Amino acid sequence: CAQTVNAGTTITLTATPSANSIFTGWSGSCTGTGVCMVTLNANTAITATITADATSPIVSITTPTNGAVVSGTTTVSAVASDNIGVAGVQFKLNGVNLGAEDTVSPYVATLSTTAYPNATHTISVTARDNANNAQTGTVSVSIANPIPDIIPPVISVVYAGSITSSSTVVSFATNEIATTQVEYGPTTAYGSQTVLNSTLTLAHSAK
């Protein structure tokens, strides 16, 4: 474009590229990539270089690795690069965002695996540049958190032996390993108990 102005006039130029292009810099009486401000005293040529950016970023997940088994809280990290610059990196699990887009390296996200079932899941990361070119990398991981045991042991073969006027030995068995403690008393309210034996066993005895 061309514009006629009076000598001594100061002009300000801003380069605005299209969505699929990027402004790479000024030449002539302005340099750099910021706002161009120049005072004109003669015919002056200023060029804004706009480059069509069709190169997608390169991105890959560094942790966890493909095929990894994860549990609890896991950090997901990635590396990304672009010929001009990475604008943002978005992590997803099974297509659902893991937090907000990360715009600053290092690129990391937190995965709370207990919110998901024990199974194979896909973690993906998409890096984009300012021209909206994008590239996605994926890994598959297996979530394997301990399954809570919500079923109490079954007590059987209860026997009281070595009975005296002040004590007795109570023995019993359980269908799975468990700690040992016996509540006792003159009524079903009990009121007393033996010292807890925290050793896990199938055969129990308390005095």
mmCIF file with all atom_site columns, C-alpha atoms in Angstrom:
data_model
loop_
_atom_site.group_PDB
_atom_site.id
_atom_site.type_symbol
_atom_site.label_atom_id
_atom_site.label_alt_id
_atom_site.label_comp_id
_atom_site.label_asym_id
_atom_site.label_entity_id
_atom_site.label_seq_id
_atom_site.pdbx_PDB_ins_code
_atom_site.Cartn_x
_atom_site.Cartn_y
_atom_site.Cartn_z
_atom_site.occupancy
_atom_site.B_iso_or_equiv
_atom_site.pdbx_formal_charge
_atom_site.auth_seq_id
_atom_site.auth_comp_id
_atom_site.auth_asym_id
_atom_site.auth_atom_id
_atom_site.pdbx_PDB_model_num
ATOM 1   C CA . CYS A 1 1   ? 0.000   0.000   0.000  1.00 0.00 ? 1   CYS A CA 1
ATOM 2   C CA . ALA A 1 2   ? 1.072   3.654   -0.404 1.00 0.00 ? 2   ALA A CA 1
ATOM 3   C CA . GLN A 1 3   ? 0.253   6.774   1.575  1.00 0.00 ? 3   GLN A CA 1
ATOM 4   C CA . THR A 1 4   ? 1.172   10.444  1.087  1.00 0.00 ? 4   THR A CA 1
ATOM 5   C CA . VAL A 1 5   ? 1.888   12.421  4.255  1.00 0.00 ? 5   VAL A CA 1
ATOM 6   C CA . ASN A 1 6   ? 3.570   15.698  5.153  1.00 0.00 ? 6   ASN A CA 1
ATOM 7   C CA . ALA A 1 7   ? 7.276   15.666  5.932  1.00 0.00 ? 7   ALA A CA 1
ATOM 8   C CA . GLY A 1 8   ? 7.949   15.172  9.604  1.00 0.00 ? 8   GLY A CA 1
ATOM 9   C CA . THR A 1 9   ? 4.835   13.043  10.101 1.00 0.00 ? 9   THR A CA 1
ATOM 10  C CA . THR A 1 10  ? 5.224   10.072  12.437 1.00 0.00 ? 10  THR A CA 1
ATOM 11  C CA . ILE A 1 11  ? 3.311   6.967   11.400 1.00 0.00 ? 11  ILE A CA 1
ATOM 12  C CA . THR A 1 12  ? 2.579   3.748   13.235 1.00 0.00 ? 12  THR A CA 1
ATOM 13  C CA . LEU A 1 13  ? 2.209   0.469   11.340 1.00 0.00 ? 13  LEU A CA 1
ATOM 14  C CA . THR A 1 14  ? 0.902   -2.839  12.628 1.00 0.00 ? 14  THR A CA 1
ATOM 15  C CA . ALA A 1 15  ? 1.109   -6.068  10.646 1.00 0.00 ? 15  ALA A CA 1
ATOM 16  C CA . THR A 1 16  ? -1.915  -8.370  10.976 1.00 0.00 ? 16  THR A CA 1
ATOM 17  C CA . PRO A 1 17  ? -1.487  -11.724 9.209  1.00 0.00 ? 17  PRO A CA 1
ATOM 18  C CA . SER A 1 18  ? -4.354  -13.988 8.183  1.00 0.00 ? 18  SER A CA 1
ATOM 19  C CA . ALA A 1 19  ? -5.274  -17.024 10.250 1.00 0.00 ? 19  ALA A CA 1
ATOM 20  C CA . ASN A 1 20  ? -3.006  -19.373 8.284  1.00 0.00 ? 20  ASN A CA 1
ATOM 21  C CA . SER A 1 21  ? -0.052  -17.005 8.027  1.00 0.00 ? 21  SER A CA 1
ATOM 22  C CA . ILE A 1 22  ? 2.413   -15.419 10.377 1.00 0.00 ? 22  ILE A CA 1
ATOM 23  C CA . PHE A 1 23  ? 4.175   -12.083 10.449 1.00 0.00 ? 23  PHE A CA 1
ATOM 24  C CA . THR A 1 24  ? 7.937   -12.702 10.469 1.00 0.00 ? 24  THR A CA 1
ATOM 25  C CA . GLY A 1 25  ? 9.275   -9.150  10.586 1.00 0.00 ? 25  GLY A CA 1
ATOM 26  C CA . TRP A 1 26  ? 9.771   -5.672  9.132  1.00 0.00 ? 26  TRP A CA 1
ATOM 27  C CA . SER A 1 27  ? 12.400  -4.553  6.651  1.00 0.00 ? 27  SER A CA 1
ATOM 28  C CA . GLY A 1 28  ? 13.342  -1.148  5.309  1.00 0.00 ? 28  GLY A CA 1
ATOM 29  C CA . SER A 1 29  ? 12.976  1.664   7.821  1.00 0.00 ? 29  SER A CA 1
ATOM 30  C CA . CYS A 1 30  ? 11.629  -0.681  10.506 1.00 0.00 ? 30  CYS A CA 1
ATOM 31  C CA . THR A 1 31  ? 13.043  -3.887  11.941 1.00 0.00 ? 31  THR A CA 1
ATOM 32  C CA . GLY A 1 32  ? 11.906  -6.562  14.355 1.00 0.00 ? 32  GLY A CA 1
ATOM 33  C CA . THR A 1 33  ? 8.388   -7.895  14.820 1.00 0.00 ? 33  THR A CA 1
ATOM 34  C CA . GLY A 1 34  ? 6.804   -5.248  17.041 1.00 0.00 ? 34  GLY A CA 1
ATOM 35  C CA . VAL A 1 35  ? 4.824   -2.140  16.109 1.00 0.00 ? 35  VAL A CA 1
ATOM 36  C CA . CYS A 1 36  ? 6.596   -0.057  13.464 1.00 0.00 ? 36  CYS A CA 1
ATOM 37  C CA . MET A 1 37  ? 6.823   3.658   14.331 1.00 0.00 ? 37  MET A CA 1
ATOM 38  C CA . VAL A 1 38  ? 8.803   5.955   12.034 1.00 0.00 ? 38  VAL A CA 1
ATOM 39  C CA . THR A 1 39  ? 9.018   9.691   11.248 1.00 0.00 ? 39  THR A CA 1
ATOM 40  C CA . LEU A 1 40  ? 8.897   10.365  7.480  1.00 0.00 ? 40  LEU A CA 1
ATOM 41  C CA . ASN A 1 41  ? 11.060  13.078  5.929  1.00 0.00 ? 41  ASN A CA 1
ATOM 42  C CA . ALA A 1 42  ? 11.414  11.541  2.462  1.00 0.00 ? 42  ALA A CA 1
ATOM 43  C CA . ASN A 1 43  ? 10.008  8.760   0.316  1.00 0.00 ? 43  ASN A CA 1
ATOM 44  C CA . THR A 1 44  ? 10.342  5.680   2.503  1.00 0.00 ? 44  THR A CA 1
ATOM 45  C CA . ALA A 1 45  ? 9.796   1.980   1.825  1.00 0.00 ? 45  ALA A CA 1
ATOM 46  C CA . ILE A 1 46  ? 8.732   -0.314  4.649  1.00 0.00 ? 46  ILE A CA 1
ATOM 47  C CA . THR A 1 47  ? 7.984   -3.975  4.045  1.00 0.00 ? 47  THR A CA 1
ATOM 48  C CA . ALA A 1 48  ? 6.086   -6.366  6.296  1.00 0.00 ? 48  ALA A CA 1
ATOM 49  C CA . THR A 1 49  ? 6.943   -9.986  5.530  1.00 0.00 ? 49  THR A CA 1
ATOM 50  C CA . ILE A 1 50  ? 3.992   -12.342 5.904  1.00 0.00 ? 50  ILE A CA 1
ATOM 51  C CA . THR A 1 51  ? 4.731   -16.049 5.586  1.00 0.00 ? 51  THR A CA 1
ATOM 52  C CA . ALA A 1 52  ? 2.109   -18.704 4.926  1.00 0.00 ? 52  ALA A CA 1
ATOM 53  C CA . ASP A 1 53  ? 2.750   -21.195 7.749  1.00 0.00 ? 53  ASP A CA 1
ATOM 54  C CA . ALA A 1 54  ? 1.771   -24.721 6.723  1.00 0.00 ? 54  ALA A CA 1
ATOM 55  C CA . THR A 1 55  ? 4.205   -26.582 8.984  1.00 0.00 ? 55  THR A CA 1
ATOM 56  C CA . SER A 1 56  ? 2.667   -28.403 11.928 1.00 0.00 ? 56  SER A CA 1
ATOM 57  C CA . PRO A 1 57  ? 4.424   -28.618 15.290 1.00 0.00 ? 57  PRO A CA 1
ATOM 58  C CA . ILE A 1 58  ? 6.228   -31.796 16.336 1.00 0.00 ? 58  ILE A CA 1
ATOM 59  C CA . VAL A 1 59  ? 4.955   -33.263 19.605 1.00 0.00 ? 59  VAL A CA 1
ATOM 60  C CA . SER A 1 60  ? 5.390   -36.444 21.619 1.00 0.00 ? 60  SER A CA 1
ATOM 61  C CA . ILE A 1 61  ? 4.512   -37.699 25.087 1.00 0.00 ? 61  ILE A CA 1
ATOM 62  C CA . THR A 1 62  ? 7.594   -38.406 27.194 1.00 0.00 ? 62  THR A CA 1
ATOM 63  C CA . THR A 1 63  ? 5.886   -39.779 30.315 1.00 0.00 ? 63  THR A CA 1
ATOM 64  C CA . PRO A 1 64  ? 4.237   -42.144 30.783 1.00 0.00 ? 64  PRO A CA 1
ATOM 65  C CA . THR A 1 65  ? 5.625   -44.324 28.017 1.00 0.00 ? 65  THR A CA 1
ATOM 66  C CA . ASN A 1 66  ? 3.458   -46.354 25.674 1.00 0.00 ? 66  ASN A CA 1
ATOM 67  C CA . GLY A 1 67  ? 2.215   -49.512 27.414 1.00 0.00 ? 67  GLY A CA 1
ATOM 68  C CA . ALA A 1 68  ? 3.032   -48.244 30.913 1.00 0.00 ? 68  ALA A CA 1
ATOM 69  C CA . VAL A 1 69  ? 1.003   -49.342 33.940 1.00 0.00 ? 69  VAL A CA 1
ATOM 70  C CA . VAL A 1 70  ? -0.028  -46.340 36.054 1.00 0.00 ? 70  VAL A CA 1
ATOM 71  C CA . SER A 1 71  ? -1.839  -45.803 39.337 1.00 0.00 ? 71  SER A CA 1
ATOM 72  C CA . GLY A 1 72  ? -2.574  -43.051 41.833 1.00 0.00 ? 72  GLY A CA 1
ATOM 73  C CA . THR A 1 73  ? -1.597  -39.562 40.692 1.00 0.00 ? 73  THR A CA 1
ATOM 74  C CA . THR A 1 74  ? 0.542   -39.597 37.557 1.00 0.00 ? 74  THR A CA 1
ATOM 75  C CA . THR A 1 75  ? 2.321   -36.725 35.815 1.00 0.00 ? 75  THR A CA 1
ATOM 76  C CA . VAL A 1 76  ? 1.876   -36.596 32.052 1.00 0.00 ? 76  VAL A CA 1
ATOM 77  C CA . SER A 1 77  ? 4.563   -34.661 30.181 1.00 0.00 ? 77  SER A CA 1
ATOM 78  C CA . ALA A 1 78  ? 5.340   -33.879 26.560 1.00 0.00 ? 78  ALA A CA 1
ATOM 79  C CA . VAL A 1 79  ? 7.866   -32.090 24.382 1.00 0.00 ? 79  VAL A CA 1
ATOM 80  C CA . ALA A 1 80  ? 6.808   -29.924 21.435 1.00 0.00 ? 80  ALA A CA 1
ATOM 81  C CA . SER A 1 81  ? 8.577   -27.769 18.863 1.00 0.00 ? 81  SER A CA 1
ATOM 82  C CA . ASP A 1 82  ? 7.588   -25.742 15.809 1.00 0.00 ? 82  ASP A CA 1
ATOM 83  C CA . ASN A 1 83  ? 9.365   -23.988 12.959 1.00 0.00 ? 83  ASN A CA 1
ATOM 84  C CA . ILE A 1 84  ? 8.076   -20.650 14.285 1.00 0.00 ? 84  ILE A CA 1
ATOM 85  C CA . GLY A 1 85  ? 6.718   -21.308 17.752 1.00 0.00 ? 85  GLY A CA 1
ATOM 86  C CA . VAL A 1 86  ? 4.341   -23.517 19.748 1.00 0.00 ? 86  VAL A CA 1
ATOM 87  C CA . ALA A 1 87  ? 1.215   -21.651 20.807 1.00 0.00 ? 87  ALA A CA 1
ATOM 88  C CA . GLY A 1 88  ? -0.273  -24.289 23.084 1.00 0.00 ? 88  GLY A CA 1
ATOM 89  C CA . VAL A 1 89  ? -0.351  -27.940 24.106 1.00 0.00 ? 89  VAL A CA 1
ATOM 90  C CA . GLN A 1 90  ? -3.523  -29.777 25.163 1.00 0.00 ? 90  GLN A CA 1
ATOM 91  C CA . PHE A 1 91  ? -3.495  -33.120 26.998 1.00 0.00 ? 91  PHE A CA 1
ATOM 92  C CA . LYS A 1 92  ? -6.490  -35.468 26.833 1.00 0.00 ? 92  LYS A CA 1
ATOM 93  C CA . LEU A 1 93  ? -7.509  -38.823 28.262 1.00 0.00 ? 93  LEU A CA 1
ATOM 94  C CA . ASN A 1 94  ? -9.843  -40.795 26.014 1.00 0.00 ? 94  ASN A CA 1
ATOM 95  C CA . GLY A 1 95  ? -10.619 -37.578 24.130 1.00 0.00 ? 95  GLY A CA 1
ATOM 96  C CA . VAL A 1 96  ? -11.499 -35.523 27.224 1.00 0.00 ? 96  VAL A CA 1
ATOM 97  C CA . ASN A 1 97  ? -9.302  -32.572 28.226 1.00 0.00 ? 97  ASN A CA 1
ATOM 98  C CA . LEU A 1 98  ? -6.913  -33.031 31.131 1.00 0.00 ? 98  LEU A CA 1
ATOM 99  C CA . GLY A 1 99  ? -6.983  -29.482 32.437 1.00 0.00 ? 99  GLY A CA 1
ATOM 100 C CA . ALA A 1 100 ? -6.541  -26.312 30.414 1.00 0.00 ? 100 ALA A CA 1
ATOM 101 C CA . GLU A 1 101 ? -4.251  -25.869 27.430 1.00 0.00 ? 101 GLU A CA 1
ATOM 102 C CA . ASP A 1 102 ? -0.623  -25.445 28.486 1.00 0.00 ? 102 ASP A CA 1
ATOM 103 C CA . THR A 1 103 ? 0.988   -22.481 26.744 1.00 0.00 ? 103 THR A CA 1
ATOM 104 C CA . VAL A 1 104 ? 4.385   -22.538 28.444 1.00 0.00 ? 104 VAL A CA 1
ATOM 105 C CA . SER A 1 105 ? 7.095   -25.207 28.366 1.00 0.00 ? 105 SER A CA 1
ATOM 106 C CA . PRO A 1 106 ? 7.602   -27.569 30.136 1.00 0.00 ? 106 PRO A CA 1
ATOM 107 C CA . TYR A 1 107 ? 4.286   -29.074 29.070 1.00 0.00 ? 107 TYR A CA 1
ATOM 108 C CA . VAL A 1 108 ? 2.771   -31.157 31.873 1.00 0.00 ? 108 VAL A CA 1
ATOM 109 C CA . ALA A 1 109 ? -0.611  -32.299 33.171 1.00 0.00 ? 109 ALA A CA 1
ATOM 110 C CA . THR A 1 110 ? -1.747  -34.275 36.209 1.00 0.00 ? 110 THR A CA 1
ATOM 111 C CA . LEU A 1 111 ? -3.735  -37.487 35.797 1.00 0.00 ? 111 LEU A CA 1
ATOM 112 C CA . SER A 1 112 ? -5.661  -38.731 38.844 1.00 0.00 ? 112 SER A CA 1
ATOM 113 C CA . THR A 1 113 ? -6.087  -42.347 37.802 1.00 0.00 ? 113 THR A CA 1
ATOM 114 C CA . THR A 1 114 ? -8.460  -43.237 40.645 1.00 0.00 ? 114 THR A CA 1
ATOM 115 C CA . ALA A 1 115 ? -11.191 -41.314 38.801 1.00 0.00 ? 115 ALA A CA 1
ATOM 116 C CA . TYR A 1 116 ? -11.093 -43.887 36.001 1.00 0.00 ? 116 TYR A CA 1
ATOM 117 C CA . PRO A 1 117 ? -11.702 -47.653 35.836 1.00 0.00 ? 117 PRO A CA 1
ATOM 118 C CA . ASN A 1 118 ? -8.886  -50.163 35.761 1.00 0.00 ? 118 ASN A CA 1
ATOM 119 C CA . ALA A 1 119 ? -8.483  -50.691 32.014 1.00 0.00 ? 119 ALA A CA 1
ATOM 120 C CA . THR A 1 120 ? -6.487  -49.569 28.989 1.00 0.00 ? 120 THR A CA 1
ATOM 121 C CA . HIS A 1 121 ? -6.809  -45.842 28.234 1.00 0.00 ? 121 HIS A CA 1
ATOM 122 C CA . THR A 1 122 ? -5.453  -43.492 25.567 1.00 0.00 ? 122 THR A CA 1
ATOM 123 C CA . ILE A 1 123 ? -3.529  -40.363 26.495 1.00 0.00 ? 123 ILE A CA 1
ATOM 124 C CA . SER A 1 124 ? -3.157  -37.839 23.691 1.00 0.00 ? 124 SER A CA 1
ATOM 125 C CA . VAL A 1 125 ? -1.378  -34.509 23.356 1.00 0.00 ? 125 VAL A CA 1
ATOM 126 C CA . THR A 1 126 ? -2.055  -31.945 20.636 1.00 0.00 ? 126 THR A CA 1
ATOM 127 C CA . ALA A 1 127 ? 0.345   -29.091 19.911 1.00 0.00 ? 127 ALA A CA 1
ATOM 128 C CA . ARG A 1 128 ? -0.728  -26.119 17.811 1.00 0.00 ? 128 ARG A CA 1
ATOM 129 C CA . ASP A 1 129 ? 1.015   -23.064 16.428 1.00 0.00 ? 129 ASP A CA 1
ATOM 130 C CA . ASN A 1 130 ? -0.238  -19.527 15.850 1.00 0.00 ? 130 ASN A CA 1
ATOM 131 C CA . ALA A 1 131 ? -1.404  -20.463 12.346 1.00 0.00 ? 131 ALA A CA 1
ATOM 132 C CA . ASN A 1 132 ? -3.575  -23.226 13.869 1.00 0.00 ? 132 ASN A CA 1
ATOM 133 C CA . ASN A 1 133 ? -1.486  -26.015 12.385 1.00 0.00 ? 133 ASN A CA 1
ATOM 134 C CA . ALA A 1 134 ? -1.696  -28.929 14.796 1.00 0.00 ? 134 ALA A CA 1
ATOM 135 C CA . GLN A 1 135 ? -0.159  -32.315 15.441 1.00 0.00 ? 135 GLN A CA 1
ATOM 136 C CA . THR A 1 136 ? -1.234  -35.039 17.891 1.00 0.00 ? 136 THR A CA 1
ATOM 137 C CA . GLY A 1 137 ? 0.724   -37.771 19.636 1.00 0.00 ? 137 GLY A CA 1
ATOM 138 C CA . THR A 1 138 ? -0.750  -40.656 21.653 1.00 0.00 ? 138 THR A CA 1
ATOM 139 C CA . VAL A 1 139 ? 0.218   -43.425 24.037 1.00 0.00 ? 139 VAL A CA 1
ATOM 140 C CA . SER A 1 140 ? -1.801  -46.243 25.573 1.00 0.00 ? 140 SER A CA 1
ATOM 141 C CA . VAL A 1 141 ? -1.566  -46.891 29.307 1.00 0.00 ? 141 VAL A CA 1
ATOM 142 C CA . SER A 1 142 ? -3.126  -49.381 31.679 1.00 0.00 ? 142 SER A CA 1
ATOM 143 C CA . ILE A 1 143 ? -4.638  -48.001 34.860 1.00 0.00 ? 143 ILE A CA 1
ATOM 144 C CA . ALA A 1 144 ? -4.230  -50.520 37.680 1.00 0.00 ? 144 ALA A CA 1
ATOM 145 C CA . ASN A 1 145 ? -5.276  -49.228 41.084 1.00 0.00 ? 145 ASN A CA 1
ATOM 146 C CA . PRO A 1 146 ? -5.827  -51.584 44.052 1.00 0.00 ? 146 PRO A CA 1
ATOM 147 C CA . ILE A 1 147 ? -9.423  -52.731 44.306 1.00 0.00 ? 147 ILE A CA 1
ATOM 148 C CA . PRO A 1 148 ? -10.781 -51.832 47.775 1.00 0.00 ? 148 PRO A CA 1
ATOM 149 C CA . ASP A 1 149 ? -11.718 -54.820 49.933 1.00 0.00 ? 149 ASP A CA 1
ATOM 150 C CA . ILE A 1 150 ? -15.187 -53.968 51.250 1.00 0.00 ? 150 ILE A CA 1
ATOM 151 C CA . ILE A 1 151 ? -16.185 -57.485 52.367 1.00 0.00 ? 151 ILE A CA 1
ATOM 152 C CA . PRO A 1 152 ? -15.338 -58.312 56.012 1.00 0.00 ? 152 PRO A CA 1
ATOM 153 C CA . PRO A 1 153 ? -13.791 -61.689 56.886 1.00 0.00 ? 153 PRO A CA 1
ATOM 154 C CA . VAL A 1 154 ? -16.113 -64.573 57.734 1.00 0.00 ? 154 VAL A CA 1
ATOM 155 C CA . ILE A 1 155 ? -15.494 -65.926 61.255 1.00 0.00 ? 155 ILE A CA 1
ATOM 156 C CA . SER A 1 156 ? -15.904 -69.644 61.943 1.00 0.00 ? 156 SER A CA 1
ATOM 157 C CA . VAL A 1 157 ? -14.808 -72.445 64.294 1.00 0.00 ? 157 VAL A CA 1
ATOM 158 C CA . VAL A 1 158 ? -15.095 -70.276 67.403 1.00 0.00 ? 158 VAL A CA 1
ATOM 159 C CA . TYR A 1 159 ? -13.841 -72.091 70.508 1.00 0.00 ? 159 TYR A CA 1
ATOM 160 C CA . ALA A 1 160 ? -13.240 -71.057 74.115 1.00 0.00 ? 160 ALA A CA 1
ATOM 161 C CA . GLY A 1 161 ? -10.693 -73.131 76.009 1.00 0.00 ? 161 GLY A CA 1
ATOM 162 C CA . SER A 1 162 ? -8.340  -73.042 78.968 1.00 0.00 ? 162 SER A CA 1
ATOM 163 C CA . ILE A 1 163 ? -11.157 -71.567 81.024 1.00 0.00 ? 163 ILE A CA 1
ATOM 164 C CA . THR A 1 164 ? -10.333 -70.320 84.516 1.00 0.00 ? 164 THR A CA 1
ATOM 165 C CA . SER A 1 165 ? -12.109 -68.076 86.982 1.00 0.00 ? 165 SER A CA 1
ATOM 166 C CA . SER A 1 166 ? -10.390 -65.013 85.480 1.00 0.00 ? 166 SER A CA 1
ATOM 167 C CA . SER A 1 167 ? -9.571  -65.811 81.858 1.00 0.00 ? 167 SER A CA 1
ATOM 168 C CA . THR A 1 168 ? -10.101 -67.987 78.815 1.00 0.00 ? 168 THR A CA 1
ATOM 169 C CA . VAL A 1 169 ? -8.472  -68.450 75.437 1.00 0.00 ? 169 VAL A CA 1
ATOM 170 C CA . VAL A 1 170 ? -10.737 -67.778 72.464 1.00 0.00 ? 170 VAL A CA 1
ATOM 171 C CA . SER A 1 171 ? -9.705  -69.232 69.126 1.00 0.00 ? 171 SER A CA 1
ATOM 172 C CA . PHE A 1 172 ? -11.380 -68.901 65.770 1.00 0.00 ? 172 PHE A CA 1
ATOM 173 C CA . ALA A 1 173 ? -10.693 -69.011 62.037 1.00 0.00 ? 173 ALA A CA 1
ATOM 174 C CA . THR A 1 174 ? -11.339 -66.580 59.190 1.00 0.00 ? 174 THR A CA 1
ATOM 175 C CA . ASN A 1 175 ? -11.740 -67.181 55.473 1.00 0.00 ? 175 ASN A CA 1
ATOM 176 C CA . GLU A 1 176 ? -9.091  -64.534 54.679 1.00 0.00 ? 176 GLU A CA 1
ATOM 177 C CA . ILE A 1 177 ? -6.109  -63.177 56.528 1.00 0.00 ? 177 ILE A CA 1
ATOM 178 C CA . ALA A 1 178 ? -7.130  -60.686 59.212 1.00 0.00 ? 178 ALA A CA 1
ATOM 179 C CA . THR A 1 179 ? -6.070  -59.120 62.493 1.00 0.00 ? 179 THR A CA 1
ATOM 180 C CA . THR A 1 180 ? -7.119  -60.583 65.864 1.00 0.00 ? 180 THR A CA 1
ATOM 181 C CA . GLN A 1 181 ? -9.147  -58.966 68.634 1.00 0.00 ? 181 GLN A CA 1
ATOM 182 C CA . VAL A 1 182 ? -11.947 -60.261 70.839 1.00 0.00 ? 182 VAL A CA 1
ATOM 183 C CA . GLU A 1 183 ? -14.617 -58.180 72.550 1.00 0.00 ? 183 GLU A CA 1
ATOM 184 C CA . TYR A 1 184 ? -16.091 -59.661 75.742 1.00 0.00 ? 184 TYR A CA 1
ATOM 185 C CA . GLY A 1 185 ? -18.277 -58.842 78.730 1.00 0.00 ? 185 GLY A CA 1
ATOM 186 C CA . PRO A 1 186 ? -21.209 -60.060 80.791 1.00 0.00 ? 186 PRO A CA 1
ATOM 187 C CA . THR A 1 187 ? -23.777 -58.794 78.236 1.00 0.00 ? 187 THR A CA 1
ATOM 188 C CA . THR A 1 188 ? -24.041 -58.277 74.485 1.00 0.00 ? 188 THR A CA 1
ATOM 189 C CA . ALA A 1 189 ? -22.808 -54.728 75.091 1.00 0.00 ? 189 ALA A CA 1
ATOM 190 C CA . TYR A 1 190 ? -19.420 -56.366 75.894 1.00 0.00 ? 190 TYR A CA 1
ATOM 191 C CA . GLY A 1 191 ? -17.448 -53.435 77.351 1.00 0.00 ? 191 GLY A CA 1
ATOM 192 C CA . SER A 1 192 ? -13.986 -55.019 77.237 1.00 0.00 ? 192 SER A CA 1
ATOM 193 C CA . GLN A 1 193 ? -11.631 -56.189 74.506 1.00 0.00 ? 193 GLN A CA 1
ATOM 194 C CA . THR A 1 194 ? -8.291  -57.907 74.101 1.00 0.00 ? 194 THR A CA 1
ATOM 195 C CA . VAL A 1 195 ? -5.226  -56.115 72.796 1.00 0.00 ? 195 VAL A CA 1
ATOM 196 C CA . LEU A 1 196 ? -5.316  -55.862 69.001 1.00 0.00 ? 196 LEU A CA 1
ATOM 197 C CA . ASN A 1 197 ? -2.920  -58.273 67.331 1.00 0.00 ? 197 ASN A CA 1
ATOM 198 C CA . SER A 1 198 ? -2.146  -56.681 63.963 1.00 0.00 ? 198 SER A CA 1
ATOM 199 C CA . THR A 1 199 ? -0.531  -59.812 62.500 1.00 0.00 ? 199 THR A CA 1
ATOM 200 C CA . LEU A 1 200 ? -2.566  -60.984 59.513 1.00 0.00 ? 200 LEU A CA 1
ATOM 201 C CA . THR A 1 201 ? -3.494  -64.660 59.834 1.00 0.00 ? 201 THR A CA 1
ATOM 202 C CA . LEU A 1 202 ? -6.188  -67.246 59.142 1.00 0.00 ? 202 LEU A CA 1
ATOM 203 C CA . ALA A 1 203 ? -5.985  -68.914 62.590 1.00 0.00 ? 203 ALA A CA 1
ATOM 204 C CA . HIS A 1 204 ? -6.619  -66.628 65.537 1.00 0.00 ? 204 HIS A CA 1
ATOM 205 C CA . SER A 1 205 ? -6.201  -66.863 69.295 1.00 0.00 ? 205 SER A CA 1
ATOM 206 C CA . ALA A 1 206 ? -6.782  -64.259 71.990 1.00 0.00 ? 206 ALA A CA 1
ATOM 207 C CA . LYS A 1 207 ? -6.691  -64.356 75.792 1.00 0.00 ? 207 LYS A CA 1
#
